[in-house]
Tab-separated table of C-alpha atoms and ligand atoms in Angstrom:
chain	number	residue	atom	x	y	z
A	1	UNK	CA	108.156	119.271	91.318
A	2	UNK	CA	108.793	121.069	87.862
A	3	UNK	CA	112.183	122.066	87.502
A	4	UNK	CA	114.103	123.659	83.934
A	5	UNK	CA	117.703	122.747	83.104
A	6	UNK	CA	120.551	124.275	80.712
A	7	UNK	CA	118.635	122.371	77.017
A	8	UNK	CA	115.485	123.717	78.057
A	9	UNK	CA	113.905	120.344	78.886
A	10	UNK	CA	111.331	120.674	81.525
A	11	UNK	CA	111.973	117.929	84.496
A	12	UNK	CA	108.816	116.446	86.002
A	13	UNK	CA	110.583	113.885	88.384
A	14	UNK	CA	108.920	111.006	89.292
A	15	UNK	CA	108.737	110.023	93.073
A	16	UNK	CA	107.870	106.884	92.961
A	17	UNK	CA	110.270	104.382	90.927
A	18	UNK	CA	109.649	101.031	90.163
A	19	UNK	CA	113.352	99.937	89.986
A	20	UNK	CA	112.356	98.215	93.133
A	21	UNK	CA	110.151	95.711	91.226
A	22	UNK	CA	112.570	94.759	88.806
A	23	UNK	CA	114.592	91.644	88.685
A	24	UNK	CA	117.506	92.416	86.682
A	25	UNK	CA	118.090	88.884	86.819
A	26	UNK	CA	116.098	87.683	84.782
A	27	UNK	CA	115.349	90.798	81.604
A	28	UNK	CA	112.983	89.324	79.086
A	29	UNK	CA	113.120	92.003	75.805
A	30	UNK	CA	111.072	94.837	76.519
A	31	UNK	CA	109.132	93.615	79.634
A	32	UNK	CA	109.492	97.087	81.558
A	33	UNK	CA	110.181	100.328	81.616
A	34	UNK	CA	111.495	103.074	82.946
A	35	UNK	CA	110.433	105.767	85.500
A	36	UNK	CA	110.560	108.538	82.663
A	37	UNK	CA	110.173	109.432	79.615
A	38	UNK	CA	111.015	112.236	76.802
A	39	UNK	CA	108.215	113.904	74.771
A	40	UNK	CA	108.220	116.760	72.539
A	41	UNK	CA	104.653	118.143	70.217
A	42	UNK	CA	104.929	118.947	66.910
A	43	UNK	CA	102.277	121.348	65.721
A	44	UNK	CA	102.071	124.592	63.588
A	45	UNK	CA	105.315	123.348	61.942
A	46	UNK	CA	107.242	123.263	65.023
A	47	UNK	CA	108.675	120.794	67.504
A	48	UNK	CA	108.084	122.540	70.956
A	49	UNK	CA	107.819	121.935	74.519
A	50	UNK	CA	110.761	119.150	75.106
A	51	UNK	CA	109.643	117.831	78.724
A	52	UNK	CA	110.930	114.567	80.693
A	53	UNK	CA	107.935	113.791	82.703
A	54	UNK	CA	107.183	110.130	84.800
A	55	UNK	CA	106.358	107.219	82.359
A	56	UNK	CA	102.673	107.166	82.109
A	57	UNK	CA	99.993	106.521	79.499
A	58	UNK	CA	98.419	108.981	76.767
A	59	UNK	CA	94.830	109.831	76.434
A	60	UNK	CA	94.071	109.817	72.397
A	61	UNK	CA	91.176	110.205	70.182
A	62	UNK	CA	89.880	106.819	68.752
A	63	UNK	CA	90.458	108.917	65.561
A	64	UNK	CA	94.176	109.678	65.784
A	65	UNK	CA	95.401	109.257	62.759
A	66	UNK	CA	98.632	106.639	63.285
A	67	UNK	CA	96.240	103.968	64.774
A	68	UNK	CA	94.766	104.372	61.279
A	69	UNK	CA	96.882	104.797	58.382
A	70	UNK	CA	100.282	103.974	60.504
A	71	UNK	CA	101.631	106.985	59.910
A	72	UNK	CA	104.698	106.058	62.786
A	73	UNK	CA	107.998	105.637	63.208
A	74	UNK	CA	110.186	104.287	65.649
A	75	UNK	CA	114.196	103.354	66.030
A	76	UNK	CA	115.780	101.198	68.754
A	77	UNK	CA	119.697	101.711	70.565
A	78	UNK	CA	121.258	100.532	73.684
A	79	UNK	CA	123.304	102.081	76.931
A	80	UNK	CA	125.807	99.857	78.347
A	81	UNK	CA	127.478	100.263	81.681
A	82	UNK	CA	131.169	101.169	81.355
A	83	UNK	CA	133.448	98.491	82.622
A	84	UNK	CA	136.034	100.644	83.575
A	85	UNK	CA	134.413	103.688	84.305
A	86	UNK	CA	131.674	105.264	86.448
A	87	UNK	CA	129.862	106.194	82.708
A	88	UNK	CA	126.952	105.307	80.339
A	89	UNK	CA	127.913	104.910	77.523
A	90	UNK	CA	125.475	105.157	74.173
A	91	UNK	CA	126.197	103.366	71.044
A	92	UNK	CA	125.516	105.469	67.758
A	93	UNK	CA	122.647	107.428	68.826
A	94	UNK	CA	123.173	109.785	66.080
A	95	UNK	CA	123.338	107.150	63.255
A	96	UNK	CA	119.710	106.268	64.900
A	97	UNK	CA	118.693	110.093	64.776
A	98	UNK	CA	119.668	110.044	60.995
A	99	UNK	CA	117.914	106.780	60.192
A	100	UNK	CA	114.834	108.209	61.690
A	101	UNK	CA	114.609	111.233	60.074
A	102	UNK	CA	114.939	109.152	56.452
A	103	UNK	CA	112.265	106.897	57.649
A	104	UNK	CA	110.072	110.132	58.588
A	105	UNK	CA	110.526	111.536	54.939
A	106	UNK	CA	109.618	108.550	53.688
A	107	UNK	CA	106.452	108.404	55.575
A	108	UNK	CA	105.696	112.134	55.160
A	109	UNK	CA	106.215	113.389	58.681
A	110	UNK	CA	108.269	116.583	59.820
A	111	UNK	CA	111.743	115.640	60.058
A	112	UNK	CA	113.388	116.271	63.935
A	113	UNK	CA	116.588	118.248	65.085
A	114	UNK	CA	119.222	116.745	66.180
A	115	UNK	CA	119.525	118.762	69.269
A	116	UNK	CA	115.673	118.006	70.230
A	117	UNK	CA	116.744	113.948	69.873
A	118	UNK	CA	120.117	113.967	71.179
A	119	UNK	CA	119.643	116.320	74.330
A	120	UNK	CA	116.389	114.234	75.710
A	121	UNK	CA	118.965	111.213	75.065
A	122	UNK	CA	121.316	112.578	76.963
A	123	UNK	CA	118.761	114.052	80.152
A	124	UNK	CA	117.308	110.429	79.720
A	125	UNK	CA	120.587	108.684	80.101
A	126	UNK	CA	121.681	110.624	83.088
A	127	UNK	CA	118.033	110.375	84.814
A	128	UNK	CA	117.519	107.141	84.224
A	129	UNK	CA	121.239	105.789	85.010
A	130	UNK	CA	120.551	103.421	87.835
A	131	UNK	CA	118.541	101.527	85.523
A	132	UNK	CA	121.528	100.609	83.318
A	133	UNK	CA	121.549	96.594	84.213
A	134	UNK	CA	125.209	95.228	85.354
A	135	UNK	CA	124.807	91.987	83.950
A	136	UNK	CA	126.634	90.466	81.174
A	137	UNK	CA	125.080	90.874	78.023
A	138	UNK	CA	122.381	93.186	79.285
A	139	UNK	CA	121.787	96.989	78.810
A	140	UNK	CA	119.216	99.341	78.690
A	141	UNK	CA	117.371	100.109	75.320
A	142	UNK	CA	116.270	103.477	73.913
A	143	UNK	CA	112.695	103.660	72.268
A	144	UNK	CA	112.597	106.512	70.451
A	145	UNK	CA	109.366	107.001	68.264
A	146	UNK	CA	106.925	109.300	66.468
A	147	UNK	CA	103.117	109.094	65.415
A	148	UNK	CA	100.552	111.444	64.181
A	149	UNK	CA	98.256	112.573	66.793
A	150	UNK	CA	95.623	114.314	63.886
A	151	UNK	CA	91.632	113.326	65.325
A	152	UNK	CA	90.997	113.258	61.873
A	153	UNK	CA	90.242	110.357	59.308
A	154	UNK	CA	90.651	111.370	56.484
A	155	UNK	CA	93.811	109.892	54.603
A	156	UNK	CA	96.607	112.826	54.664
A	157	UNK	CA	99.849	113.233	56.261
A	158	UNK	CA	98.799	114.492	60.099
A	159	UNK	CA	99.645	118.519	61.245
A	160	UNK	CA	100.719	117.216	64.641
A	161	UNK	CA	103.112	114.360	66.150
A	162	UNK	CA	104.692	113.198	69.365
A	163	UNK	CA	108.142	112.375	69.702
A	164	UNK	CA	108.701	110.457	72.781
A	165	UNK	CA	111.792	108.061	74.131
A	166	UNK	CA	110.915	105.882	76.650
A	167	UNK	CA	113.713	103.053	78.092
A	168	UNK	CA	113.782	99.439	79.100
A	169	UNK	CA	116.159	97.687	80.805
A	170	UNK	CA	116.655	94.281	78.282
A	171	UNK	CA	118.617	91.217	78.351
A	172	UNK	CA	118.695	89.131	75.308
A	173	UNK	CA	116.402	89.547	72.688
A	174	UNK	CA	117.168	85.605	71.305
A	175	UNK	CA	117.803	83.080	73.455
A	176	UNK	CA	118.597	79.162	72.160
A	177	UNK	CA	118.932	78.320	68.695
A	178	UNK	CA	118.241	80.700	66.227
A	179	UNK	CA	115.862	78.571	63.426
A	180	UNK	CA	115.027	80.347	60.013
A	181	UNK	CA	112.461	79.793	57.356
A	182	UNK	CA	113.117	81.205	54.077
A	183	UNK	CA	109.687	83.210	53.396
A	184	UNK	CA	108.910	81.946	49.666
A	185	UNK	CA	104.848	83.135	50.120
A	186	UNK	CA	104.370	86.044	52.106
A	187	UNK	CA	105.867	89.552	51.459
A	188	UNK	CA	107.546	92.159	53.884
A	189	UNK	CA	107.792	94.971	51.323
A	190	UNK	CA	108.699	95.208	47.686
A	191	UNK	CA	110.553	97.924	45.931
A	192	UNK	CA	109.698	101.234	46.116
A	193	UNK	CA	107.729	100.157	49.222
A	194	UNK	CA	108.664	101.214	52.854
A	195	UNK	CA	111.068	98.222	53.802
A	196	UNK	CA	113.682	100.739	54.382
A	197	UNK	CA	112.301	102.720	56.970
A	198	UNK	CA	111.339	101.664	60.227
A	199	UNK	CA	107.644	101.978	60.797
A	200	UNK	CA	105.012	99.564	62.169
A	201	UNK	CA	103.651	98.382	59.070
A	202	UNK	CA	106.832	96.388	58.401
A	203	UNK	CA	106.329	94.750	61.480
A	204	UNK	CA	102.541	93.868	61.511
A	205	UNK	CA	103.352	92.480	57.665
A	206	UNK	CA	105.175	89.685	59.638
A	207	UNK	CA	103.638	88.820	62.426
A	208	UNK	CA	100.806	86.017	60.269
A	209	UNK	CA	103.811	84.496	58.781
A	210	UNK	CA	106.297	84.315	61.934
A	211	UNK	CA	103.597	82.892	64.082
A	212	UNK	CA	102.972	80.478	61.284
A	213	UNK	CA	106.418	79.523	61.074
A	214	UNK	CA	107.101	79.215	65.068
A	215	UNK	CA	104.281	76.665	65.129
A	216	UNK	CA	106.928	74.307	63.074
A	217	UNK	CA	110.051	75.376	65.507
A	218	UNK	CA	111.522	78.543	63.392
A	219	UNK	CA	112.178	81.847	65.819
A	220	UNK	CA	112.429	84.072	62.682
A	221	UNK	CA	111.102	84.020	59.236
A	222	UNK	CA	114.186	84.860	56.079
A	223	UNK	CA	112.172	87.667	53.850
A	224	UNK	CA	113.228	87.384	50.466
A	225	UNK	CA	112.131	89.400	47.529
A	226	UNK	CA	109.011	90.433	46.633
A	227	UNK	CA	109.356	89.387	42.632
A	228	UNK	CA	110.807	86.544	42.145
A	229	UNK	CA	111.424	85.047	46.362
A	230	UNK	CA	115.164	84.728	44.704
A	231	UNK	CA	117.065	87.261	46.783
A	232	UNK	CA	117.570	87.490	50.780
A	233	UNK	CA	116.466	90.312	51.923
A	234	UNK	CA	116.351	90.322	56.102
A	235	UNK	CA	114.954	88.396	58.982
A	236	UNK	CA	112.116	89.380	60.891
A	237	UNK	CA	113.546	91.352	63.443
A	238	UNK	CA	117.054	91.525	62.229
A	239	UNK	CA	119.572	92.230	59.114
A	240	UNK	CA	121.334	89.189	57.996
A	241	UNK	CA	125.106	87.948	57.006
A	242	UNK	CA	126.972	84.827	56.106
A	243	UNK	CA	130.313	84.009	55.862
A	244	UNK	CA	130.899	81.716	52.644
A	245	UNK	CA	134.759	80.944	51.832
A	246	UNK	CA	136.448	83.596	54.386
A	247	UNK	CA	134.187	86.352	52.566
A	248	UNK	CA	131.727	88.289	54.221
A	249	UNK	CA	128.077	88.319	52.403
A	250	UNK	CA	125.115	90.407	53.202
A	251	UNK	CA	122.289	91.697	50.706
A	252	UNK	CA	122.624	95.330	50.151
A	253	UNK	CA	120.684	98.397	51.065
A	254	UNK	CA	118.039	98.255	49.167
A	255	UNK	CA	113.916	100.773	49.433
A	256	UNK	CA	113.184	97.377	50.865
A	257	UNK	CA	115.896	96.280	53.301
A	258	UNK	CA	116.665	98.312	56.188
A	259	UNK	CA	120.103	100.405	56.964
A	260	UNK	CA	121.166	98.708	60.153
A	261	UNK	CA	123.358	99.995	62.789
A	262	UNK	CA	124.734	97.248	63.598
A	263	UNK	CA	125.194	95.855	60.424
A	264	UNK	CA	127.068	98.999	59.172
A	265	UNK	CA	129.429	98.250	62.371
A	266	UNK	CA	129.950	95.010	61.523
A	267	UNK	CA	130.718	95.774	57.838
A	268	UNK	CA	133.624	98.432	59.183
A	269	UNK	CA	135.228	96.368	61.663
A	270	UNK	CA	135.269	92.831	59.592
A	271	UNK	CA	136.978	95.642	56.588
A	272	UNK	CA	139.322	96.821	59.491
A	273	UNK	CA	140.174	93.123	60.671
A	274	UNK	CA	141.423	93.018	57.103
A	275	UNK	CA	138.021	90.696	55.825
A	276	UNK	CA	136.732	90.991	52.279
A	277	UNK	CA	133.068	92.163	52.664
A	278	UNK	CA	130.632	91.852	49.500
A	279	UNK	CA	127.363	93.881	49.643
A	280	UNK	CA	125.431	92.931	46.873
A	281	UNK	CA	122.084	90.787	45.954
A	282	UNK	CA	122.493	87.288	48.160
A	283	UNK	CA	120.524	84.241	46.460
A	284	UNK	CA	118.512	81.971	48.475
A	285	UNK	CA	120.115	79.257	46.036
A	286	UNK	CA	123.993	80.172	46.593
A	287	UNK	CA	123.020	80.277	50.436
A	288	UNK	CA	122.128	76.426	50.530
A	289	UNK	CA	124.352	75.700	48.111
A	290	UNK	CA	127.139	76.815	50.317
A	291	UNK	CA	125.542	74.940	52.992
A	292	UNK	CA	125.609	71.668	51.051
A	293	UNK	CA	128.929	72.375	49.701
A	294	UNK	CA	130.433	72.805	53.418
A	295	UNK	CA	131.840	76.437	52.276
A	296	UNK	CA	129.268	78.673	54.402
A	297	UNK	CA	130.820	78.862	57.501
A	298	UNK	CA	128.663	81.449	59.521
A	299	UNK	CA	125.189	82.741	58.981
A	300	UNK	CA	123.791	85.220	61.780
A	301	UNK	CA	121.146	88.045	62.040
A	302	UNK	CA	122.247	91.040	63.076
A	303	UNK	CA	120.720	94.235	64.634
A	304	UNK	CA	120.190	96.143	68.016
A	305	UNK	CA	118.167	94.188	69.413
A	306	UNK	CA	119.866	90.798	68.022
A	307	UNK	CA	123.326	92.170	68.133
A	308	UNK	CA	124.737	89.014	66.577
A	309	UNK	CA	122.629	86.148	66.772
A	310	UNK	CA	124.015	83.104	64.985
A	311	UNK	CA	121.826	81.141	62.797
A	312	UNK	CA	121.438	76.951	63.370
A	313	UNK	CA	118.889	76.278	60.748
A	314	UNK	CA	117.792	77.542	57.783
A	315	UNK	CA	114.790	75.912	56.477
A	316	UNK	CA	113.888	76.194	52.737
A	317	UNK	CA	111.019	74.898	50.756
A	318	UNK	CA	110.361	72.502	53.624
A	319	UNK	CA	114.100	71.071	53.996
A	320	UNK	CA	116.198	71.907	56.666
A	321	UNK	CA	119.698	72.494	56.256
A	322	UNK	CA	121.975	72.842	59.296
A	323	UNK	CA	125.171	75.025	60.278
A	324	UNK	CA	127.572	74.256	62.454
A	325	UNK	CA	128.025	76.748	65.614
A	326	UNK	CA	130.535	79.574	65.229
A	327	UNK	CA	134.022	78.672	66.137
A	328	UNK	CA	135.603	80.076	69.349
A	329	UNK	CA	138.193	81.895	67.117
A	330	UNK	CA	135.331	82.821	64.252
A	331	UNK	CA	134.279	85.723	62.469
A	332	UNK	CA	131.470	86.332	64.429
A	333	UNK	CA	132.597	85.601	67.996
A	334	UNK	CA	135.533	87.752	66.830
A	335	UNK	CA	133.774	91.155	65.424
A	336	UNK	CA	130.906	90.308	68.757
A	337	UNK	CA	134.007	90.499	70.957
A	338	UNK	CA	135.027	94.126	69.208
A	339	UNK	CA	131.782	95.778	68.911
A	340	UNK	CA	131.199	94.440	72.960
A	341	UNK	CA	134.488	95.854	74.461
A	342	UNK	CA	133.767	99.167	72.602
A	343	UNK	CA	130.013	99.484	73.700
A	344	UNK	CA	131.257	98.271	76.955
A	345	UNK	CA	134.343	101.241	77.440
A	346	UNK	CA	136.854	97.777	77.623
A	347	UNK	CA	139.077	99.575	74.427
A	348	UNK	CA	138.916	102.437	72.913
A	349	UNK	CA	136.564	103.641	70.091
A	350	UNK	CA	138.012	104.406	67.087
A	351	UNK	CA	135.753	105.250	65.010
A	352	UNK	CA	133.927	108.014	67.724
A	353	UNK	CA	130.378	105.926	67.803
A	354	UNK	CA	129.798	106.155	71.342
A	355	UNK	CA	128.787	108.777	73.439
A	356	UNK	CA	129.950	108.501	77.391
A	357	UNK	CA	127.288	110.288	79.995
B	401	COI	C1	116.076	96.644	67.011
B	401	COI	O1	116.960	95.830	66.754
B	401	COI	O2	116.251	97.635	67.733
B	401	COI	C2	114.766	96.491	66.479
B	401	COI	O3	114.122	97.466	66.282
B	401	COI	C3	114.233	95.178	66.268
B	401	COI	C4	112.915	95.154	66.947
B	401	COI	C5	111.936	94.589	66.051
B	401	COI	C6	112.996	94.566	68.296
């Protein structure tokens, strides 16, 4: 049945849901999906035909472009089921919009209107509400993504794209102790590079050197910088923080560390709970130094997906140097316990991030 609401998004419903199969019990990250999902073409320079239509696969040329040259982008956000109301409530999709259009630019792709992202959100939210888990801790997570869809190989920016948000219904994406390895041979992405923005290439750069460094017992690798392997950059799948001396530390935004959500949430609330927050270049040296000196008190990746994950090891040049767990009454417990009750509807939002459907 084919049906057209008020934003112009054709409905294809799908009659036969999988929620069924699901046990919400037991979420790995990412294991399923959803019975719909958004997609909109881009082609003679315009986005057109916004549809929600039943999850299901694509049929593309073994020449599309994206499986190629990579020419793709994708962001990640979470729904959470209001504990106090009936609602679903989003957490910055906008801020995700934004970050997706700079990550487009950056790897020469139309740029998308807000309205086209933020009403398939919304239709997504509201058709896909049941699927919103009620367990602690879990919610469901927005894919949104974009890749060129040329048949065409030679190397050039492609003249068409899908757009498509598909959801998943995700518990935790780290589970146990979160061990690190400080990356002092392989590279994520120098300067100038595409660190910032998130496309696949970033992640395929570290999947040889995470799987090397989960054969020794570390979940995530610690980029640092391309020159010199001096400076932090980010984990694998996740910004990173420490808190050294009451003072909140992260590397700043750099072309090769990316803008994250949830570290630019963390930044205003740790301001607004009256913290001093430094953004600047983080070296690997003042890091264990801190350890061995007893003044780091928290270190913890942070990010959609990660939300805040605290950090138990940090491995460098072969050494591992360990960190106690976060305090009950800690920075990070504390800011996890604001940024929870506001994704969760518990107390208010202040600063107007979420979005209640
Ligand atoms: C996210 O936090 O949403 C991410 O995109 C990380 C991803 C690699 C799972």
């Amino acid at each position: 049945m084919i049906t057209a609401d008020l934003t112009n998004i054709r409905i294809e419903k799908n009659n036969f849901s999988s929620i069924k199969s699901v046990d919400f019990n037991q979420l790995d990250f990412g294991k399923y999906h959803t019975d719909h999902m958004y997609i909109v073409d881009y082609g003679d320079e315009k986005w057109f035909d916004a549809r929600v239509i039943p999850f299901q696969n694509i049929s593309l040329s073994p020449a599309t472009a994206s499986f190629h040259y990579g020419q793709t982008v994708f962001e990640g956000f979470k729904a959470h089921r209001s504990k106090t109301s009936n609602e679903i409530i989003l957490f910055r999709p906008e801020k995700h919009w934004e970050r997706m259009n700079k990550s487009m630019e950056r790897i020469c792709m139309p740029t998308l209107p807000k309205d086209i992202f933020m009403d398939g959100v919304i239709e997504m939210a509201k058709m896909e509400r049941d699927w919103v888990p009620t367990q602690d801790g879990c919610s469901l997570y927005f894919r949104p993504f974009v890749f060129a869809t040329d048949a065409f190989i030679r190397v050039k920016p492609s003249d068409n794209y899908y757009f498509i948000v598909f959801c998943s219904p995700v518990g935790a994406y780290f589970s146990g102790e979160l061990k690190v390895k400080i990356e002092t041979d392989y590279v994520r992405s120098s300067e100038g590079g595409i660190g910032f923005a998130k496309s696949g290439g970033n992640y395929a750069a570290s999947l040889l050197p995470a799987k090397k460094a989960a054969k020794n017992g570390y979940q995530q690798i610690m980029w640092t910088d391309a020159k010199e392997h001096k400076y932090i950059e980010e984990t694998g799948a996740s910004n990173v923080m420490f808190l050294i001396d009451n003072v909140l530390i992260t590397p700043s935004l750099s072309s090769s560390i990316l803008d994250g959500v949830t570290r630019d949430s963390i930044i205003t609330i740790a301001k607004d709970m009256g913290y001093k927050v430094e953004e600047r270049k983080v070296t690997v040296d003042e890091v264990i130094n801190a350890i061995k000196n007893k003044t780091l008190q928290e270190a913890f990746g942070t990010g959609t997906a990660a939300v805040i994950s605290p950090i138990s090891v940090i491995n460098y040049l072969n050494v591992d140097y360990k960190i106690d767990a976060p305090k009950e009454n800690g920075f990070s417990r504390k800011v996890y316990k604001t940024l929870n009750d506001i994704k969760y509807g518990i107390i208010p939002d202040p600063y107007n991030w979420t979005i209640r459907v």
